[in-house]
mmCIF file of N, CA and C in Angstrom:
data_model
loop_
_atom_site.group_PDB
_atom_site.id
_atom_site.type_symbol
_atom_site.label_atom_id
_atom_site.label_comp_id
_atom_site.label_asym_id
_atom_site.label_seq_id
_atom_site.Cartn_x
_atom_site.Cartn_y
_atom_site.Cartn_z
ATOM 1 N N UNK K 69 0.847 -1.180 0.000
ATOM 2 C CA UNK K 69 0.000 0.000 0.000
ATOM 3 C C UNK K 69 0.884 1.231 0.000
ATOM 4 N N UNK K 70 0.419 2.152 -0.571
ATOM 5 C CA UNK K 70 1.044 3.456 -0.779
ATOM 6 C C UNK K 70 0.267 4.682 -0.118
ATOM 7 N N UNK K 71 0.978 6.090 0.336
ATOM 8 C CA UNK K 71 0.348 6.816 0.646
ATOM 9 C C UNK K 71 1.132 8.077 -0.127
ATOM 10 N N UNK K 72 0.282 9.350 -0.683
ATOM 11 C CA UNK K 72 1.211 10.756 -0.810
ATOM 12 C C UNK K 72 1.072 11.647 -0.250
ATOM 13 N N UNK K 73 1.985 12.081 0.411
ATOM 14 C CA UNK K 73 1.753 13.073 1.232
ATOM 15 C C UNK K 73 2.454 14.469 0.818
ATOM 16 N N UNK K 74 1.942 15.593 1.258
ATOM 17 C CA UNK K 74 3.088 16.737 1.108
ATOM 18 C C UNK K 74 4.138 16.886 1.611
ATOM 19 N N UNK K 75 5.036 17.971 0.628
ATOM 20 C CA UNK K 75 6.044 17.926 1.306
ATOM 21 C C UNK K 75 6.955 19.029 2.117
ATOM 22 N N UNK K 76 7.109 18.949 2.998
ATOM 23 C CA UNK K 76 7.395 19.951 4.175
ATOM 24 C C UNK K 76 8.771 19.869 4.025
ATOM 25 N N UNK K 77 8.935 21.711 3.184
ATOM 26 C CA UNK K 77 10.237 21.858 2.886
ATOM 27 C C UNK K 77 11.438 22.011 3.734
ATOM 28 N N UNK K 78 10.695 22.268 4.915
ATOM 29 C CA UNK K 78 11.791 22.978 5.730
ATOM 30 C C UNK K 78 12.334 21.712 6.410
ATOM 31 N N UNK K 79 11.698 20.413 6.617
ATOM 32 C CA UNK K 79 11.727 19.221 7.366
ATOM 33 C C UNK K 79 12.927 18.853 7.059
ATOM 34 N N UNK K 80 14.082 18.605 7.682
ATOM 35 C CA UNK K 80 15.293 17.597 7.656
ATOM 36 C C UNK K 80 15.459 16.388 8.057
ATOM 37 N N UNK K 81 15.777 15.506 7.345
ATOM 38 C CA UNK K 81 15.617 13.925 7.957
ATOM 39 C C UNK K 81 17.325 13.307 7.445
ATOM 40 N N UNK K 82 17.855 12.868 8.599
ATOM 41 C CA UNK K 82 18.784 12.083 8.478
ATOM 42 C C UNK K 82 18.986 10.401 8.085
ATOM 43 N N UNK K 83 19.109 10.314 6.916
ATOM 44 C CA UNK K 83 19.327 8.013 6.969
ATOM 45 C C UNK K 83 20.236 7.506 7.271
ATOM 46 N N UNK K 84 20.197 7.474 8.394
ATOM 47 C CA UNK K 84 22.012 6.667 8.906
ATOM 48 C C UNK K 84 21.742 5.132 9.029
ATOM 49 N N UNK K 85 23.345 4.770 9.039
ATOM 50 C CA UNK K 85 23.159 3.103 9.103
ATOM 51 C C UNK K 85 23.503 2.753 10.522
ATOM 52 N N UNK K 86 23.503 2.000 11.522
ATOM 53 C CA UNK K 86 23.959 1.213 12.799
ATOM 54 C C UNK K 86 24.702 1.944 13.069
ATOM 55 N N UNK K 87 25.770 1.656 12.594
ATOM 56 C CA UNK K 87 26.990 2.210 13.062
ATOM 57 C C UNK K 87 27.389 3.790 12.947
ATOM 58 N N UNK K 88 26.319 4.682 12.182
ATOM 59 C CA UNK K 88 26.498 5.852 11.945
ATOM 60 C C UNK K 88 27.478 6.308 11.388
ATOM 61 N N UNK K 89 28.034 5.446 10.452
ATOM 62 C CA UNK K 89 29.748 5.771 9.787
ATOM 63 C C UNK K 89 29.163 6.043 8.510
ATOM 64 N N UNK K 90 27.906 6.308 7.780
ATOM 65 C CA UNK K 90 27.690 6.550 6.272
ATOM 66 C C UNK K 90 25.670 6.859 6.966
ATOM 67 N N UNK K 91 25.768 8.128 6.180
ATOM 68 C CA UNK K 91 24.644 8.927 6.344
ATOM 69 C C UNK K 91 24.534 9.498 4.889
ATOM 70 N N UNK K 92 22.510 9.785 4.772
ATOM 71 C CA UNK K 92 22.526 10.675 4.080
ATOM 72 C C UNK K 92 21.323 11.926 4.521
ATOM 73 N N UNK K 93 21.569 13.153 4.075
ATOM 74 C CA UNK K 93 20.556 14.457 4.847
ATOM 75 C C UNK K 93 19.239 14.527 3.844
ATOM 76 N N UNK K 94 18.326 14.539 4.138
ATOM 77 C CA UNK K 94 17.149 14.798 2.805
ATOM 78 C C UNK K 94 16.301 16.145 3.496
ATOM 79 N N UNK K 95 16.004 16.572 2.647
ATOM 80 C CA UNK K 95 14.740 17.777 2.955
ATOM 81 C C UNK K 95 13.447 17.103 2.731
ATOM 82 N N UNK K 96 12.563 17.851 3.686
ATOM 83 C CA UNK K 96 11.061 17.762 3.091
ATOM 84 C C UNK K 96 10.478 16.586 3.516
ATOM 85 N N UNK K 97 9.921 16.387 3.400
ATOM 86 C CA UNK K 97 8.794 14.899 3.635
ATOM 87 C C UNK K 97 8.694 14.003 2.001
ATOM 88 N N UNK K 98 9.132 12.760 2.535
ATOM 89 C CA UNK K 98 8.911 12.051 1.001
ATOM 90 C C UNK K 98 7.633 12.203 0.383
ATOM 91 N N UNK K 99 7.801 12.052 -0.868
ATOM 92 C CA UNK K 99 6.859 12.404 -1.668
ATOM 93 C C UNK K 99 5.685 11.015 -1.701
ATOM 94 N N UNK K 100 6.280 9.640 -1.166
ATOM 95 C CA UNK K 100 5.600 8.614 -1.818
ATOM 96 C C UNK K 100 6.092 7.488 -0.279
ATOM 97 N N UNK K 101 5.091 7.093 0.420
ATOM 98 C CA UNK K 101 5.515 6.521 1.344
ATOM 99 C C UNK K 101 5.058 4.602 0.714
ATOM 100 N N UNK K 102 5.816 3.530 0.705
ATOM 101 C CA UNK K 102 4.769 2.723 1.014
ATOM 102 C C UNK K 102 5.853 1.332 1.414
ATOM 103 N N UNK K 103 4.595 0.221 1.675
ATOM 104 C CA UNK K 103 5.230 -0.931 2.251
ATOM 105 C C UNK K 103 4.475 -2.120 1.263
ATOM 106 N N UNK K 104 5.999 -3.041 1.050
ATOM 107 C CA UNK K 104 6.048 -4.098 0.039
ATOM 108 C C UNK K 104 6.313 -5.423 1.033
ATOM 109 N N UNK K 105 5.639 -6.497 0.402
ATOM 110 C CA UNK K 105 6.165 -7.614 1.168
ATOM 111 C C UNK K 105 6.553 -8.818 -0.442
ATOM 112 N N UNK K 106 7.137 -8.235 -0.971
ATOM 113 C CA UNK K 106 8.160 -9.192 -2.004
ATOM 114 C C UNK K 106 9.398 -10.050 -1.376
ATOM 115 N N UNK K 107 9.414 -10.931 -1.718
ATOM 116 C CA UNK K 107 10.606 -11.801 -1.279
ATOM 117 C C UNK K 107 11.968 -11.203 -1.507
ATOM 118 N N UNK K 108 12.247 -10.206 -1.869
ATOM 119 C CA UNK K 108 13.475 -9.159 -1.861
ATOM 120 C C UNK K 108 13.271 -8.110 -0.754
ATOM 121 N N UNK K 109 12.512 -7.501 -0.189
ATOM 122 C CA UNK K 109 12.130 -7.048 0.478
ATOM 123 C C UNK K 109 12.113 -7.619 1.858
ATOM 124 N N UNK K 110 11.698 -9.102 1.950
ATOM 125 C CA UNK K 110 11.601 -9.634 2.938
ATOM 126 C C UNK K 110 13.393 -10.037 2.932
ATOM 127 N N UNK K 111 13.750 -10.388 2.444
ATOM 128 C CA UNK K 111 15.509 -10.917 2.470
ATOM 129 C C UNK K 111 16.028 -9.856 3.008
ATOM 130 N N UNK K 112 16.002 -8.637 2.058
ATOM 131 C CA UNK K 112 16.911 -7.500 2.601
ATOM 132 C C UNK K 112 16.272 -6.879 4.102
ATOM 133 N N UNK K 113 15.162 -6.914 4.615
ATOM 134 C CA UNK K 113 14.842 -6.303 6.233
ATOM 135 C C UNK K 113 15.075 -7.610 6.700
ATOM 136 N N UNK K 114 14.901 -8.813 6.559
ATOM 137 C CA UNK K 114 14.318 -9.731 7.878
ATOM 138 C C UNK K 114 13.304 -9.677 8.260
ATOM 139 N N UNK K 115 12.685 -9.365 7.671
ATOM 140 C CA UNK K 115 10.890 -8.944 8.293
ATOM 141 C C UNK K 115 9.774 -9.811 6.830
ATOM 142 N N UNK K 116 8.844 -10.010 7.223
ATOM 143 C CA UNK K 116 7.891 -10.280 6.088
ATOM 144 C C UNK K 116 7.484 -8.868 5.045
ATOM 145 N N UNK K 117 7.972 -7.950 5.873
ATOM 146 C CA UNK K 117 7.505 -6.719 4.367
ATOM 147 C C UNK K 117 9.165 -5.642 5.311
ATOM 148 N N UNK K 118 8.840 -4.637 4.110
ATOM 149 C CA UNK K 118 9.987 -3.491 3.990
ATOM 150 C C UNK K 118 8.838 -2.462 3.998
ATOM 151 N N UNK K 119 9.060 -1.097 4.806
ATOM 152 C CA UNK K 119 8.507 -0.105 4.487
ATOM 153 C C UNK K 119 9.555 1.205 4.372
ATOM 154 N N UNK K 120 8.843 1.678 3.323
ATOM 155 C CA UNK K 120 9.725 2.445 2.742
ATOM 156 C C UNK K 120 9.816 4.031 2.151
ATOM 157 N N UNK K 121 10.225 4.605 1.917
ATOM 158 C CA UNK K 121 9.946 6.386 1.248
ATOM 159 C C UNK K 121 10.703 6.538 0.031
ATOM 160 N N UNK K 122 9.916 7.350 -0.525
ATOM 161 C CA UNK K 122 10.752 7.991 -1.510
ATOM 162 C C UNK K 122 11.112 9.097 -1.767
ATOM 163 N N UNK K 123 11.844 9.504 -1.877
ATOM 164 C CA UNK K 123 12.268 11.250 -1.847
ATOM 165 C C UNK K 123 13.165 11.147 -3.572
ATOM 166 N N UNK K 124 12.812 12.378 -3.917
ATOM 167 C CA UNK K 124 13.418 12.737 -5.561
ATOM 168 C C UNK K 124 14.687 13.365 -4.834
ATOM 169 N N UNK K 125 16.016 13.021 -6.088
ATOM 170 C CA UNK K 125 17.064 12.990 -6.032
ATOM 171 C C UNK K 125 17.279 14.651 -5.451
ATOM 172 N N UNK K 126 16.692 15.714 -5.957
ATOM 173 C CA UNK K 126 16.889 16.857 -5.378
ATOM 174 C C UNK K 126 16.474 17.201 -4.197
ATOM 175 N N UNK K 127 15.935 16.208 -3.423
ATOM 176 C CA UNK K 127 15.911 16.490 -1.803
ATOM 177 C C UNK K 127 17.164 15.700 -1.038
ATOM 178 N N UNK K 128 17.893 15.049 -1.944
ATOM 179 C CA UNK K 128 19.368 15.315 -1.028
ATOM 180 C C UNK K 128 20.271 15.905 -0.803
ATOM 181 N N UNK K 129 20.245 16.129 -0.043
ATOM 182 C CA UNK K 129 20.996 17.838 0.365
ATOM 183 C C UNK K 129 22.795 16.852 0.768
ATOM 184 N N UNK K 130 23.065 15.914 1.691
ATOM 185 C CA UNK K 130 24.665 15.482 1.305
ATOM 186 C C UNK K 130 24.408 14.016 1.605
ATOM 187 N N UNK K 131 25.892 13.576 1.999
ATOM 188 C CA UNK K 131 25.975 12.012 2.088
ATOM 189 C C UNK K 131 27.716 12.020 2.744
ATOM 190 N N UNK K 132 27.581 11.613 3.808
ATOM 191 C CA UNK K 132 28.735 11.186 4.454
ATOM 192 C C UNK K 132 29.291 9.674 4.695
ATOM 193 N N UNK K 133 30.353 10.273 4.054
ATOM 194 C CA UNK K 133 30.777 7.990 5.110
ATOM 195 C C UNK K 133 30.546 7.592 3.499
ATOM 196 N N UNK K 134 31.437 6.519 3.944
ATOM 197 C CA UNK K 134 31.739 5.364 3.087
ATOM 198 C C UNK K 134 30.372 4.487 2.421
ATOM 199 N N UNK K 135 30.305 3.627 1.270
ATOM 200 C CA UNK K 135 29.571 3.200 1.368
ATOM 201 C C UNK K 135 30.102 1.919 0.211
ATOM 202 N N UNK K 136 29.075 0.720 -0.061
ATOM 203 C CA UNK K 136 29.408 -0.175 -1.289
ATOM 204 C C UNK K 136 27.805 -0.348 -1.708
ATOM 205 N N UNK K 137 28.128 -1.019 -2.863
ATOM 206 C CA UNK K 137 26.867 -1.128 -3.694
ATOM 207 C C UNK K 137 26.757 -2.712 -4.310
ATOM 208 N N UNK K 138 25.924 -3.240 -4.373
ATOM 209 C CA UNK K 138 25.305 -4.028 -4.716
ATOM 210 C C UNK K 138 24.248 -4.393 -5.889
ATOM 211 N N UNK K 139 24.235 -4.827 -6.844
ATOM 212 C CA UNK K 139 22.556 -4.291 -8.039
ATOM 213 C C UNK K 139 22.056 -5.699 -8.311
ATOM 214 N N UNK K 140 21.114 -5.614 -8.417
ATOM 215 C CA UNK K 140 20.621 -7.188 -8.728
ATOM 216 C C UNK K 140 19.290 -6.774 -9.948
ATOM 217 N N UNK K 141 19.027 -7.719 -10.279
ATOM 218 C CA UNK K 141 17.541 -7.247 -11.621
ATOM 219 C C UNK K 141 16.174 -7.378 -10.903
ATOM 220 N N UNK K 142 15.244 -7.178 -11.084
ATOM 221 C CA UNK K 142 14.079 -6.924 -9.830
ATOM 222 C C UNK K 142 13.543 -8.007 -11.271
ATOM 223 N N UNK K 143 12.025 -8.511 -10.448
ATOM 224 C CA UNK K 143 11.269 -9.330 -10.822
ATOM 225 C C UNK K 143 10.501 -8.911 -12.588
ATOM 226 N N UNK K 144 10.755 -7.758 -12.833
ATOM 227 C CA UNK K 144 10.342 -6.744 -14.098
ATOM 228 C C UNK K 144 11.193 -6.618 -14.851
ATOM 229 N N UNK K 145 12.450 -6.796 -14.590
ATOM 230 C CA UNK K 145 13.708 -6.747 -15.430
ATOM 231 C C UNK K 145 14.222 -5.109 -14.650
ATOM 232 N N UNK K 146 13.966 -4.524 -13.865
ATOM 233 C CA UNK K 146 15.033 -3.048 -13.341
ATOM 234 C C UNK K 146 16.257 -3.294 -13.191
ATOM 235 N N UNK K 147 17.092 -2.448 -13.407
ATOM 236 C CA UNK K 147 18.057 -3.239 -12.223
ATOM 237 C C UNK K 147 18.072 -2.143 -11.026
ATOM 238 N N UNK K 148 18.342 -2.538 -10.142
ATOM 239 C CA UNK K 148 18.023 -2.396 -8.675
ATOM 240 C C UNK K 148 19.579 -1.938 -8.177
ATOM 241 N N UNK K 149 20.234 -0.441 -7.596
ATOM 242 C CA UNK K 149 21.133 -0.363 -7.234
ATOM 243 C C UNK K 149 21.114 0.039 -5.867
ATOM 244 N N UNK K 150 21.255 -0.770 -4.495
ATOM 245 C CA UNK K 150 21.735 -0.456 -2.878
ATOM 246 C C UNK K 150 23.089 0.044 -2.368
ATOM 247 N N UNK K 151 22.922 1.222 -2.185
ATOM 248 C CA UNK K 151 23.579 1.623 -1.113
ATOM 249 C C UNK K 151 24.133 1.108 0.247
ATOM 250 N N UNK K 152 25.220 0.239 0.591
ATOM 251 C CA UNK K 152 24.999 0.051 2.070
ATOM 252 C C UNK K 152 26.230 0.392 2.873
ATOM 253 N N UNK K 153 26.363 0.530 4.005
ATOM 254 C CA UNK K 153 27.594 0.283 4.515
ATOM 255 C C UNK K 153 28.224 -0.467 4.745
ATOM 256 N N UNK K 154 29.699 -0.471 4.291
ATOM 257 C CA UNK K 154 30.866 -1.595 4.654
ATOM 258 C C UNK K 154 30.873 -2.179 6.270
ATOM 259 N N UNK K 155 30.986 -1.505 6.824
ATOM 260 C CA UNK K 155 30.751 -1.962 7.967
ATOM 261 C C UNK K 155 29.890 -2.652 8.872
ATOM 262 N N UNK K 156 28.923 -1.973 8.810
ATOM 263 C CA UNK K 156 28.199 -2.580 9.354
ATOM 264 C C UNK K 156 27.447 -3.307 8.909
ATOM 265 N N UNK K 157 26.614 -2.783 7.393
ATOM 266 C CA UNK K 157 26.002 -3.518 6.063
ATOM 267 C C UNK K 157 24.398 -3.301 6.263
ATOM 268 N N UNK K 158 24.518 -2.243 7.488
ATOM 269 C CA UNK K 158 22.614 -1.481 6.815
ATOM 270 C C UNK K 158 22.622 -1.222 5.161
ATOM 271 N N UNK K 159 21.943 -1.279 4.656
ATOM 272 C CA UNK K 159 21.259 -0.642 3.879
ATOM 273 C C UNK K 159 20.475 0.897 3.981
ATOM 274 N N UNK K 160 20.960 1.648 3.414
ATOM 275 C CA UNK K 160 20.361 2.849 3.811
ATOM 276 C C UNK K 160 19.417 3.086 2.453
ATOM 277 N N UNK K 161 19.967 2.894 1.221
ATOM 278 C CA UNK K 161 19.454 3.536 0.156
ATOM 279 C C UNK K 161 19.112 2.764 -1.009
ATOM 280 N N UNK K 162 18.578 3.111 -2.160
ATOM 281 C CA UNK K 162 18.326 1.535 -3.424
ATOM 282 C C UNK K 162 17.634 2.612 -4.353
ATOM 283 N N UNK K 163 18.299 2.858 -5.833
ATOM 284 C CA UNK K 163 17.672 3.114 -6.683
ATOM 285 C C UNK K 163 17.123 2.219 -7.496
ATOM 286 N N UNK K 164 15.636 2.069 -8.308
ATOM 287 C CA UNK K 164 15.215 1.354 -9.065
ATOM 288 C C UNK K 164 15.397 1.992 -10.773
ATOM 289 N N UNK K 165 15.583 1.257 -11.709
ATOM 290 C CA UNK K 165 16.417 2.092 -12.873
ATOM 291 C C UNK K 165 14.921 2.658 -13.825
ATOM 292 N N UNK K 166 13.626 2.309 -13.452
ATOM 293 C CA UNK K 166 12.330 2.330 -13.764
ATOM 294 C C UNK K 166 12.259 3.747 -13.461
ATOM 295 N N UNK K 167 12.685 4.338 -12.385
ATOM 296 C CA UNK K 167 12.889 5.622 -11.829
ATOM 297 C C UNK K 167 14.191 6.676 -11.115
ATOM 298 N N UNK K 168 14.561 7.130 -12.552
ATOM 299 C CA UNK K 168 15.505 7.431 -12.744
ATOM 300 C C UNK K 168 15.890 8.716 -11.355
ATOM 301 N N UNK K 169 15.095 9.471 -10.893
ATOM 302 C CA UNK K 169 14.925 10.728 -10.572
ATOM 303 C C UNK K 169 14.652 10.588 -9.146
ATOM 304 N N UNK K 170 14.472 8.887 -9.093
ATOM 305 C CA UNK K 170 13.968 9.139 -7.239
ATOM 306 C C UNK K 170 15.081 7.916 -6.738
ATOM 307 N N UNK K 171 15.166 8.229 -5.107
ATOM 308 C CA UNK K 171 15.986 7.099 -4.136
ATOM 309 C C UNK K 171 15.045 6.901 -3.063
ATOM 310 N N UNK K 172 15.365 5.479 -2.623
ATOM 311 C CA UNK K 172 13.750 4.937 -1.976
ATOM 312 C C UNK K 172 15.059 4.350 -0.559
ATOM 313 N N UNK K 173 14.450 5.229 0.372
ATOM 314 C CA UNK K 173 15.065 4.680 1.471
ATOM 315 C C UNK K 173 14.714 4.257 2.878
ATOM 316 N N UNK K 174 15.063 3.381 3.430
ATOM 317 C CA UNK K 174 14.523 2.090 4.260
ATOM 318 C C UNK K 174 13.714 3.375 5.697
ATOM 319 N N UNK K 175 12.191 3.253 6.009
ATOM 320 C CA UNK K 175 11.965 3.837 6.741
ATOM 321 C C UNK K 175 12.938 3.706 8.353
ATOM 322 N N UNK K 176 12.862 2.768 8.758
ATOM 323 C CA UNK K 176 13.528 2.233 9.663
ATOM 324 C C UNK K 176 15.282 3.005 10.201
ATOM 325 N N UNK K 177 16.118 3.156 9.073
ATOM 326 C CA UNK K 177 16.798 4.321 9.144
ATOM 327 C C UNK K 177 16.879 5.799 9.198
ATOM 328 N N UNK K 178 15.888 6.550 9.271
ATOM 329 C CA UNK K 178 15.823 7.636 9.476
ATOM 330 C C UNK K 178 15.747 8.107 10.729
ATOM 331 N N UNK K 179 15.823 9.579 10.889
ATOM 332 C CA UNK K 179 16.408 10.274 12.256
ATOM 333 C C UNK K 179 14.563 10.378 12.723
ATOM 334 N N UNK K 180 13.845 10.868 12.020
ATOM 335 C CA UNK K 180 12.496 11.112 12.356
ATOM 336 C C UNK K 180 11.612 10.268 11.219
ATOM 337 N N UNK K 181 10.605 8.850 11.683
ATOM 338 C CA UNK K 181 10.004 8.007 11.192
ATOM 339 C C UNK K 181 8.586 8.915 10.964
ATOM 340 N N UNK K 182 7.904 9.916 11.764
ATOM 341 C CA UNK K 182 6.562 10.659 11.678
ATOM 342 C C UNK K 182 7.103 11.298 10.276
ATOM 343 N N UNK K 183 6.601 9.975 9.459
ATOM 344 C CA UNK K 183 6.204 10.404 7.868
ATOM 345 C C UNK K 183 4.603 10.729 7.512
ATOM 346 N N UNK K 184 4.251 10.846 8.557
ATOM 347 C CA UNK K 184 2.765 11.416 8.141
ATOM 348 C C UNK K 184 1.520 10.561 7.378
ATOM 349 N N UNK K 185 1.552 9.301 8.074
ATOM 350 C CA UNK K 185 0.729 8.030 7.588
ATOM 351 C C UNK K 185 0.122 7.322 8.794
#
């Protein structure tokens, strides 16, 4: 299920991983909130579903810390590129190549979860 909400420019939200050694800053409130329970989804949380946001590439304001990447092809043919940290190996981030313009990142990492749903 999906929800859209507005977006509250002034809002700052941090996605850090565990270990806080690779962050990224976003403005605003995501544009597109929702939660999937695909068997990729379930692999990458440990959970039976992933919930998740999306924010367009121009609400990232920086990105600190190290990071590695991973891409695999999604069930549609995308290919699928994650962000995670070396260290610790959160996942913070995952572009889908279907959508060139947005980064969909794991609710669960952020500094403030009141996404407005």
């Amino acid at each position: 299920s999906d929800h859209l909400i507005n977006n509250n420019e002034n809002k700052i939200r941090i996605s850090s991983c565990v270990c806080e050694k690779f962050s990224i800053q976003l403005s605003g409130d995501p544009p597109r909130v929702s939660v999937c329970h695909c068997f990729a989804c379930q692999k990458r949380t440990g959970s039976v579903f992933g919930t998740q946001v999306r924010y367009k590439d121009n609400q990232i304001i920086s990105q600190t810390g190290q990071y590695s990447t991973y891409v695999r092809i999604g069930d549609e043919g995308n290919e699928i590129t994650y962000k995670f940290c070396p260290n610790c190996g959160s996942t913070l981030s995952w572009k889908i190549s279907c959508f060139p313009e947005d980064t969909i990142f794991a609710v669960g990492n952020l500094s403030d979860i009141n996404i407005g749903v």
